[in-house]
XYZ file of C-alpha atoms in Angstrom:
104
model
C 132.038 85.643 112.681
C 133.002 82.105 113.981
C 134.345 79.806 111.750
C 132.601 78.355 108.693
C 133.085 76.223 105.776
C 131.222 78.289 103.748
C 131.896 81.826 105.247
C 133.020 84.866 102.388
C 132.540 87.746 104.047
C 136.603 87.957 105.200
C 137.265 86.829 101.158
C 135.337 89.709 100.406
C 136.702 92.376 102.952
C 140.108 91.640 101.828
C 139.453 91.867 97.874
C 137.773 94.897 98.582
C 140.088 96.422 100.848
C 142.970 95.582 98.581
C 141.177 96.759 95.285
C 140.594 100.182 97.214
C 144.164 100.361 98.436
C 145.745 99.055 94.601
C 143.392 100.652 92.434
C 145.669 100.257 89.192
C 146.584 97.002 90.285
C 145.448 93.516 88.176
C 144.538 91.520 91.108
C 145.067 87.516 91.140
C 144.111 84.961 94.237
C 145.254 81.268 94.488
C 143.441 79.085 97.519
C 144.645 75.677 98.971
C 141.938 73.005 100.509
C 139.917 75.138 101.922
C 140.983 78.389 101.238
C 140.297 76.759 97.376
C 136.876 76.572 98.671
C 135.628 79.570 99.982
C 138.066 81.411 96.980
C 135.819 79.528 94.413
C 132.463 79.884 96.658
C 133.107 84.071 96.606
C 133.923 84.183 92.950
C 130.305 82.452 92.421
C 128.952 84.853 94.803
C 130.296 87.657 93.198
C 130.419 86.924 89.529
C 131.343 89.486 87.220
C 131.481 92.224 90.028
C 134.596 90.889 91.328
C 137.688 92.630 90.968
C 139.547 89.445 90.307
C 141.110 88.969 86.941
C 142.419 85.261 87.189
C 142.422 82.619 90.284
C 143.418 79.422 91.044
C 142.237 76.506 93.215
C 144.978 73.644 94.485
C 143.475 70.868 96.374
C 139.678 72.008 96.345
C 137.180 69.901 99.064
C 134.622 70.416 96.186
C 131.988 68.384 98.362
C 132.456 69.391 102.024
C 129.881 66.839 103.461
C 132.053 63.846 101.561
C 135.001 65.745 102.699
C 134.183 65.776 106.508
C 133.231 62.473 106.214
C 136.633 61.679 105.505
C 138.591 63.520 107.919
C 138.142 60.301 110.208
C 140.192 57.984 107.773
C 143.305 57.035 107.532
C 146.380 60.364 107.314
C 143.402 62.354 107.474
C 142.989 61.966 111.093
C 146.182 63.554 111.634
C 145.194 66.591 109.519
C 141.942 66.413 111.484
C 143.576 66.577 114.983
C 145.815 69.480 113.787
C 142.743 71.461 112.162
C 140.936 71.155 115.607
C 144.442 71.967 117.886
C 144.183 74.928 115.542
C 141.186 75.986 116.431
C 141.209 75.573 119.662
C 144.577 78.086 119.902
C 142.466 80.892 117.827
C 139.536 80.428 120.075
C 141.817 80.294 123.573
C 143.088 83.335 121.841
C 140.397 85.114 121.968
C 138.425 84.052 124.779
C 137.310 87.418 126.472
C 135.690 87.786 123.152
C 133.210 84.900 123.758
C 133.032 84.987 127.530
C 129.049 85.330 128.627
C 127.873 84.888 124.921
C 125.110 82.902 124.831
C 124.696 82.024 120.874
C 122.301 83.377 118.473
C-alpha cells in the first residue's frame, strides 16, 4: 500500500498484532495530525470491535481537503516541503519495490 490520507489497514495490523501478542493487556492509542486522523478514521471503522479501551487525538486535520488546501500558506509550506522530502526518502528507499510497476 502507497501512501494515503485515509489508509487503516497498517492501524489495524498493528492493533491486531499487538492485541494477539498482549492479550491481558488494556490497550490505549494517542495520534498527532495525521496519525490523529487515520487513529479516529479506524476507530469509526471498527466501532465496538476494536480492542481499544481509550484514545486520544492532538492536532486532528478533521477536514483533509481544507487541510491540503492549506499546506501552501504561510509556516505550512515549510511543513509541506518536509512532508514531501519525507516521502521522497521512503519511496528512494524502496525503489526496487516499484521498479516496472505500472499502476492499477
Amino acid at each position: 500500500q502507497f501512501y494515503s490520507a485515509s489508509f487503516t489497514g497498517d492501524m489495524r495490523a498493528c492493533v491486531d498484532h499487538i492485541a494477539a501478542a498482549c492479550p491481558n493487556s488494556t490497550l490505549v492509542a494517542a495520534g498527532w495530525s495525521l496519525g490523529g486522523n487515520i487513529l479516529l478514521r479506524y476507530l469509526a471503522e471498527q466501532g465496538a470491535k476494536t480492542p481499544i479501551a481509550a484514545a486520544m487525538s492532538m492536532c486532528n486535520p478533521f477536514e483533509l481537503t481544507i487541510a491540503n488546501a492549506n499546506f501552501g500558506k504561510g509556516f505550512n509550506k515549510i511543513y509541506d516541503r518536509k512532508l514531501a522530502d519525507s516521502l521522497k526518502k521512503i519511496f528512494a528507499k524502496h525503489q526496487l519495490v516499484w521498479n516496472g510497476y505500472e499502476g492499477p
